[in-house]
């Protein structure tokens, strides 16, 4: 049975008694695309080379489509086939090789593309799927794998040329995926430079209750006020978001580096109300370059801190101890606050309280190191209390050392503190002043009405440990005759060594001075040996005018100048050279 053959519109129809066959004429492009769709051919390596070769040889028959463009389209189609089969590694390579517009892939995922996107899918389509739901047939596990792949792929391509021209679509889609999956990279995306579209992204983050991330989004778009308003609500418990358990500290750091000073002032009191110790950082840890900025004038800050005593103390410590501001009112104010806290803690009978010990140490350190506070004012506040050490320090500032040493020796009986008193009070002073203080301390030990054994031993220890700080001859006149040489052996040895050392140093200095004098005398003799002729034709080397009187100045190089010119030091560079030399005397 041969059958009948008919030709109908580029098709050959073959009819037989029991069957019919149709042969349709296709162009190469359509044939390859259909083959890919039907068989899922992986076009890479040899297959890809063959396809390009065929395309190039059959270019006139491909309806005007360039061979390379056709090849890329086929790779893209193959990529979607691999994607549908969850072969993500192969799909990614095909998408890259085919230079796929990544939005084609994003458009498969419902609601990921922003509403403002102008993207339209390729026509004819690269695949037959409406969206991810159709592709996975509602399988949640497959859908999760597809979303994980897209997250990875978008993260790789967002900083490459693949995303050029539509970075907003890519970053917005990536943000939505991260938020939906509660992925840790969401914060990294928002903390770095990004192109997320604000309206779409904000709605999505709010939908998934990512309020901290929403604040970061506002910040990246220059809306710090909106970001802070949101974060404050989280800290206050008005909205729930457990992303950061240290959000309060984060806000403090954020405002510390914030350039919008009005925003800092707006939230300063809120910060201090929650924690005086941490909230004060917003004023004390600001960038150094803001040092000259008047927005945070210390007086204005202190006015704000008056209701917060702990913060006020920390701020004054910052001004006085860290920034070293030399203003009496800050030093006095800090000393008064320390003093009031010490007296308050003592009134609560907290003698062994660690806070009392720490505050009292700070007070004593400030009183010793600072010379700017109002000494008499502080002394009036201390008088009548049992703060004897503080009284001694204040008397020392007033140069009333006898009163200070009396307190240390006879009231507190703290001999080590008395020695320290002499050391720090004589710091940066000359030796006679230092010796005066140590002699006063020795006198306080020796002239006690009750010759207590402990005072005698304190005097001996003082002499033996500070021999260099005493005038040995004066000490020997003060000491009781009953004291033995053995008792003072260390002092006498030290004093002898110091005396011998001083004598030898004086002899060395005298010898050096004599040597220098001999050098000058030798130079003078040499100069006197030279003859200098002065006439009415001789000109001054400085002013170039004749000499009108016999007085003149001669330099070692032979230059002759007027006495007034020499006094004005108006000499030539050659003369200057000689004048600056030790041997260049006139």
Coordinates of C-alpha atoms in Angstrom, one line a residue, residues 54-466:
X54 CA 25.8 24.8 12.8
X55 CA 24.4 28.2 13.6
X56 CA 27.3 30.0 11.8
X57 CA 27.0 27.7 8.7
X58 CA 23.3 28.2 8.5
X59 CA 23.1 31.9 9.3
X60 CA 21.2 32.9 6.2
X61 CA 18.5 30.4 7.0
X62 CA 18.0 31.6 10.7
X63 CA 15.5 34.3 10.0
X64 CA 17.9 37.1 10.8
X65 CA 18.9 35.9 14.4
X66 CA 22.6 36.2 14.9
X67 CA 24.2 32.9 15.6
X68 CA 25.7 33.9 19.0
X69 CA 22.4 35.4 20.2
X70 CA 20.6 32.3 19.2
X71 CA 23.2 30.2 21.0
X72 CA 22.9 32.2 24.2
X73 CA 19.1 31.8 24.1
X74 CA 19.4 28.1 23.8
X75 CA 21.8 28.0 26.8
X76 CA 19.3 30.0 28.8
X77 CA 16.5 27.6 27.9
X78 CA 18.8 24.7 28.9
X79 CA 19.5 26.4 32.1
X80 CA 15.8 26.7 33.0
X81 CA 15.4 23.0 32.2
X82 CA 18.2 22.1 34.6
X83 CA 16.7 24.5 37.2
X84 CA 13.4 22.8 36.9
X85 CA 15.1 19.5 37.6
X86 CA 16.8 21.1 40.7
X87 CA 20.2 20.7 39.0
X88 CA 21.3 24.1 40.3
X89 CA 25.1 23.8 39.7
X90 CA 24.5 23.0 36.0
X91 CA 21.8 25.6 35.8
X92 CA 24.0 28.3 37.2
X93 CA 26.8 27.6 34.7
X94 CA 24.3 27.7 31.8
X95 CA 22.8 31.0 33.1
X96 CA 26.3 32.5 33.2
X97 CA 27.3 31.2 29.8
X98 CA 24.1 32.3 28.3
X99 CA 24.3 35.8 30.0
X100 CA 20.8 35.4 31.4
X101 CA 19.1 38.6 32.5
X102 CA 18.8 37.6 36.2
X103 CA 15.4 39.2 36.4
X104 CA 14.1 36.3 34.2
X105 CA 14.9 34.0 37.1
X106 CA 13.7 36.4 39.8
X107 CA 10.3 36.7 38.0
X108 CA 9.6 33.1 38.7
X109 CA 9.4 33.9 42.4
X110 CA 6.1 35.7 43.3
X111 CA 6.4 39.2 44.7
X112 CA 10.3 39.3 44.6
X113 CA 10.5 41.9 41.9
X114 CA 9.7 45.4 43.2
X115 CA 6.4 47.0 42.0
X116 CA 8.4 49.7 40.3
X117 CA 10.3 47.3 38.1
X118 CA 9.8 47.7 34.4
X119 CA 10.9 44.1 33.6
X120 CA 9.0 42.1 31.0
X121 CA 9.7 38.5 30.3
X122 CA 11.5 37.4 27.1
X123 CA 9.2 36.7 24.1
X124 CA 9.0 34.0 23.0
X125 CA 9.4 32.7 26.6
X126 CA 12.5 30.8 27.8
X127 CA 10.4 28.3 29.7
X128 CA 6.9 27.2 30.2
X129 CA 6.4 28.0 33.9
X130 CA 4.2 30.8 35.2
X131 CA 5.9 30.9 38.6
X132 CA 7.7 28.8 41.2
X133 CA 4.5 27.3 42.5
X134 CA 3.8 25.7 39.1
X135 CA 7.4 24.6 38.7
X136 CA 7.5 22.8 42.1
X137 CA 3.8 21.9 42.0
X138 CA 3.5 23.2 45.5
X139 CA 6.3 21.1 47.0
X140 CA 7.6 23.1 49.9
X141 CA 10.9 21.3 50.1
X142 CA 11.6 21.9 46.4
X143 CA 10.5 25.5 46.8
X144 CA 12.9 26.1 49.7
X145 CA 15.8 24.6 47.7
X146 CA 14.9 26.9 44.8
X147 CA 14.9 30.0 47.1
X148 CA 18.2 28.9 48.6
X149 CA 19.7 28.7 45.2
X150 CA 18.4 32.1 44.2
X151 CA 19.8 33.7 47.4
X152 CA 23.3 32.2 46.6
X153 CA 23.1 33.2 42.9
X154 CA 22.0 36.8 43.6
X155 CA 24.6 37.2 46.2
X156 CA 27.3 36.2 43.7
X157 CA 26.1 38.3 40.8
X158 CA 25.0 41.5 42.7
X159 CA 28.5 43.0 42.6
X160 CA 29.3 41.9 39.0
X161 CA 28.4 43.2 35.5
X162 CA 25.4 40.8 35.4
X163 CA 23.5 43.2 37.7
X164 CA 24.4 46.4 35.9
X165 CA 21.4 48.5 35.1
X166 CA 19.0 46.8 37.5
X167 CA 20.8 46.6 40.8
X168 CA 17.7 47.8 42.6
X169 CA 15.7 44.8 41.4
X170 CA 18.5 42.4 42.4
X171 CA 19.1 43.9 45.9
X172 CA 15.4 44.2 46.7
X173 CA 14.8 40.6 45.7
X174 CA 17.8 39.4 47.8
X175 CA 16.6 41.4 50.8
X176 CA 13.1 39.8 50.5
X177 CA 14.6 36.3 50.4
X178 CA 16.9 37.0 53.4
X179 CA 14.0 38.4 55.4
X180 CA 11.7 35.5 54.6
X181 CA 14.3 32.9 55.5
X182 CA 15.5 34.8 58.6
X183 CA 19.0 34.7 57.1
X184 CA 21.9 36.3 59.0
X185 CA 23.1 38.0 55.8
X186 CA 20.2 40.3 55.9
X187 CA 22.0 42.7 58.3
X188 CA 25.2 42.5 56.3
X189 CA 23.3 43.5 53.2
X190 CA 21.8 46.5 54.8
X191 CA 24.9 47.5 56.7
X192 CA 26.9 47.7 53.4
X193 CA 26.2 49.7 50.3
X194 CA 22.9 48.5 48.7
X195 CA 20.3 49.5 46.2
X196 CA 17.2 48.2 47.9
X197 CA 14.1 50.1 47.0
X198 CA 12.8 51.7 50.2
X199 CA 9.0 51.3 49.7
X200 CA 9.0 47.7 48.7
X201 CA 11.7 46.6 51.1
X202 CA 10.2 48.5 54.1
X203 CA 6.8 46.9 53.6
X204 CA 8.4 43.4 53.3
X205 CA 10.5 43.8 56.4
X206 CA 7.6 45.1 58.4
X207 CA 5.5 42.1 57.1
X208 CA 8.1 39.7 58.4
X209 CA 8.6 41.7 61.7
X210 CA 12.3 42.6 60.9
X211 CA 12.1 45.9 62.6
X212 CA 15.8 46.3 63.5
X213 CA 16.7 45.5 59.8
X214 CA 14.0 48.1 58.8
X215 CA 15.9 50.6 60.9
X216 CA 19.1 49.8 59.1
X217 CA 17.2 50.2 55.8
X218 CA 16.1 53.7 56.9
X219 CA 19.6 54.5 57.9
X220 CA 21.1 53.5 54.6
X221 CA 18.6 55.8 52.9
X222 CA 19.6 58.7 55.1
X223 CA 16.5 58.6 57.3
X224 CA 18.2 58.3 60.7
X225 CA 15.3 59.8 62.6
X226 CA 12.9 57.1 61.4
X227 CA 15.5 54.4 62.2
X228 CA 16.0 55.7 65.8
X229 CA 12.3 56.0 66.3
X230 CA 11.9 52.3 65.4
X231 CA 14.8 51.1 67.5
X232 CA 13.6 53.0 70.5
X233 CA 10.2 51.3 70.2
X234 CA 11.9 48.0 70.2
X235 CA 13.9 48.8 73.4
X236 CA 10.8 50.2 75.1
X237 CA 8.9 47.0 74.2
X238 CA 6.3 48.7 72.0
X239 CA 7.2 46.3 69.2
X240 CA 8.9 42.9 69.4
X241 CA 12.2 42.1 67.6
X242 CA 14.9 40.0 69.2
X243 CA 17.5 40.4 66.5
X244 CA 19.8 42.3 68.9
X245 CA 19.7 41.8 72.6
X246 CA 22.2 44.7 73.0
X247 CA 20.1 47.2 71.0
X248 CA 20.3 49.9 73.7
X249 CA 24.1 49.8 73.5
X250 CA 23.9 49.8 69.7
X251 CA 21.8 53.0 69.8
X252 CA 24.3 54.6 72.1
X253 CA 27.1 53.8 69.6
X254 CA 25.0 54.9 66.7
X255 CA 24.3 58.3 68.3
X256 CA 27.9 58.7 69.4
X257 CA 29.0 58.8 65.8
X258 CA 25.9 60.5 64.5
X259 CA 26.5 63.8 62.7
X260 CA 22.9 65.0 63.3
X261 CA 23.5 66.7 66.6
X262 CA 19.8 67.6 67.0
X263 CA 19.0 63.9 66.9
X264 CA 21.6 63.3 69.6
X265 CA 20.0 65.9 71.9
X266 CA 16.6 64.6 71.2
X267 CA 17.4 61.1 72.5
X268 CA 20.0 62.1 75.1
X269 CA 17.6 62.1 78.0
X270 CA 16.0 58.8 77.0
X271 CA 19.5 57.2 77.0
X272 CA 20.3 58.6 80.4
X273 CA 17.0 57.5 81.9
X274 CA 17.7 53.9 80.9
X275 CA 21.3 53.9 82.0
X276 CA 23.4 56.8 83.3
X277 CA 26.6 54.8 83.1
X278 CA 26.2 53.8 79.5
X279 CA 24.1 56.7 78.2
X280 CA 26.8 59.3 79.0
X281 CA 29.0 57.7 76.3
X282 CA 27.0 59.7 73.8
X283 CA 28.9 62.8 75.1
X284 CA 32.2 61.3 76.2
X285 CA 33.0 59.1 73.2
X286 CA 32.3 61.4 70.4
X287 CA 34.8 61.6 67.5
X288 CA 37.9 63.7 68.1
X289 CA 37.3 65.9 65.1
X290 CA 34.2 67.3 66.8
X291 CA 36.4 68.8 69.5
X292 CA 35.9 72.3 68.3
X293 CA 32.2 71.9 67.7
X294 CA 29.9 74.1 69.8
X295 CA 26.9 71.8 69.5
X296 CA 28.2 70.0 72.6
X297 CA 29.4 72.8 74.7
X298 CA 30.4 71.4 78.2
X299 CA 28.2 73.9 80.0
X300 CA 25.1 72.8 77.9
X301 CA 25.9 69.2 78.5
X302 CA 26.2 69.7 82.2
X303 CA 22.9 71.5 82.3
X304 CA 21.4 68.4 80.7
X305 CA 23.1 66.1 83.2
X306 CA 22.1 67.9 86.4
X307 CA 19.2 65.4 86.9
X308 CA 21.6 62.5 86.5
X309 CA 24.4 62.6 89.2
X310 CA 26.3 59.5 88.0
X311 CA 26.4 60.8 84.5
X312 CA 27.5 64.2 85.7
X313 CA 30.4 62.7 87.6
X314 CA 31.5 60.7 84.6
X315 CA 31.3 63.7 82.3
X316 CA 33.4 65.9 84.6
X317 CA 35.9 63.1 84.9
X318 CA 36.0 63.1 81.1
X319 CA 36.6 66.9 81.0
X320 CA 39.2 67.0 83.8
X321 CA 41.1 63.8 83.6
X322 CA 40.8 62.8 79.9
X323 CA 40.5 66.1 78.0
X324 CA 42.6 68.0 80.6
X325 CA 40.5 71.1 80.4
X326 CA 42.1 73.7 82.6
X327 CA 39.1 75.4 84.1
X328 CA 38.7 76.0 87.8
X329 CA 34.9 75.4 87.8
X330 CA 35.2 71.9 86.4
X331 CA 37.9 70.8 88.8
X332 CA 36.1 72.3 91.8
X333 CA 32.7 70.8 90.8
X334 CA 34.2 67.4 90.4
X335 CA 36.0 67.6 93.8
X336 CA 32.7 68.7 95.4
X337 CA 30.8 65.8 93.9
X338 CA 33.4 63.3 95.0
X339 CA 33.4 64.8 98.5
X340 CA 29.6 64.8 98.8
X341 CA 29.4 61.1 97.7
X342 CA 32.1 60.1 100.3
X343 CA 30.3 62.0 103.1
X344 CA 27.0 60.4 102.1
X345 CA 28.4 56.9 102.0
X346 CA 30.1 57.5 105.4
X347 CA 26.8 58.6 106.8
X348 CA 25.3 55.3 105.8
X349 CA 28.0 53.6 107.9
X350 CA 29.4 51.9 104.9
X351 CA 33.0 52.1 106.0
X352 CA 34.0 48.9 104.3
X353 CA 32.0 49.7 101.2
X354 CA 34.0 49.2 98.0
X355 CA 32.3 52.1 96.4
X356 CA 33.4 54.3 99.3
X357 CA 36.9 53.2 99.0
X358 CA 37.0 53.8 95.2
X359 CA 35.4 57.3 95.5
X360 CA 37.7 58.3 98.3
X361 CA 40.8 57.2 96.3
X362 CA 39.5 59.3 93.3
X363 CA 39.0 62.3 95.6
X364 CA 42.5 62.1 97.1
X365 CA 44.1 61.7 93.7
X366 CA 42.3 64.7 92.3
X367 CA 43.2 66.8 95.3
X368 CA 46.9 65.8 94.9
X369 CA 47.2 66.2 91.1
X370 CA 45.1 69.2 90.4
X371 CA 46.1 72.8 91.2
X372 CA 43.0 74.4 89.8
X373 CA 40.2 73.7 92.3
X374 CA 39.3 76.2 95.0
X375 CA 41.4 74.9 97.9
X376 CA 39.9 77.0 100.7
X377 CA 36.4 76.2 99.6
X378 CA 37.0 72.5 99.6
X379 CA 38.8 72.7 102.9
X380 CA 35.8 74.4 104.5
X381 CA 33.6 71.5 103.4
X382 CA 36.1 68.9 104.7
X383 CA 36.6 70.6 108.1
X384 CA 34.7 69.0 110.9
X385 CA 34.6 65.6 109.2
X386 CA 36.9 62.6 109.7
X387 CA 38.5 63.0 106.3
X388 CA 41.9 63.6 107.8
X389 CA 43.9 62.6 104.8
X390 CA 42.0 65.0 102.6
X391 CA 42.6 67.8 105.1
X392 CA 46.4 67.0 105.0
X393 CA 46.4 67.2 101.2
X394 CA 44.6 70.5 101.2
X395 CA 46.9 72.0 103.9
X396 CA 49.8 71.0 101.6
X397 CA 48.2 72.9 98.7
X398 CA 48.1 75.9 101.0
X399 CA 51.8 75.4 101.9
X400 CA 50.8 74.8 105.5
X401 CA 53.0 71.7 105.7
X402 CA 53.3 71.7 109.5
X403 CA 49.6 71.2 109.9
X404 CA 49.5 68.6 107.2
X405 CA 52.4 66.6 108.7
X406 CA 50.9 66.9 112.2
X407 CA 47.7 65.2 110.9
X408 CA 49.6 62.4 109.1
X409 CA 52.0 61.7 112.0
X410 CA 50.0 62.3 115.2
X411 CA 46.4 61.9 114.1
X412 CA 46.5 59.2 111.4
X413 CA 49.9 57.8 112.5
X414 CA 50.4 56.9 108.9
X415 CA 54.1 57.2 108.4
X416 CA 54.2 55.8 104.9
X417 CA 51.6 58.4 103.9
X418 CA 53.7 61.1 105.5
X419 CA 56.8 60.1 103.4
X420 CA 54.6 60.0 100.3
X421 CA 53.3 63.5 101.2
X422 CA 56.9 64.9 101.2
X423 CA 57.6 63.1 97.9
X424 CA 54.6 64.3 95.9
X425 CA 54.7 67.8 97.4
X426 CA 58.3 68.3 96.3
X427 CA 57.7 66.9 92.8
X428 CA 59.2 69.3 90.2
X429 CA 60.7 71.4 93.0
X430 CA 64.4 72.1 93.7
X431 CA 66.5 70.1 96.2
X432 CA 66.3 72.7 99.0
X433 CA 62.5 72.7 98.9
X434 CA 62.5 68.8 99.1
X435 CA 65.0 68.9 101.9
X436 CA 62.9 71.4 103.8
X437 CA 59.9 69.1 103.7
X438 CA 61.8 66.0 104.9
X439 CA 63.4 68.0 107.7
X440 CA 59.9 69.1 108.8
X441 CA 58.8 65.5 108.8
X442 CA 61.9 64.5 110.9
X443 CA 61.2 67.3 113.3
X444 CA 57.6 66.1 113.6
X445 CA 58.9 62.7 114.6
X446 CA 61.6 64.0 117.0
X447 CA 59.7 66.9 118.7
X448 CA 56.8 64.9 119.9
X449 CA 55.8 65.5 123.5
X450 CA 55.6 61.8 124.1
X451 CA 58.7 60.0 122.9
X452 CA 56.9 57.1 121.5
X453 CA 59.0 54.2 120.3
X454 CA 57.1 54.0 117.0
X455 CA 57.9 57.6 116.3
X456 CA 61.6 57.0 117.0
X457 CA 61.6 54.0 114.7
X458 CA 59.7 56.0 112.0
X459 CA 62.5 58.7 112.2
X460 CA 65.2 56.1 111.9
X461 CA 63.5 54.5 108.9
X462 CA 63.0 57.9 107.3
X463 CA 66.7 58.8 107.6
X464 CA 67.9 55.4 106.4
X465 CA 65.6 55.3 103.4
X466 CA 65.9 59.0 102.3

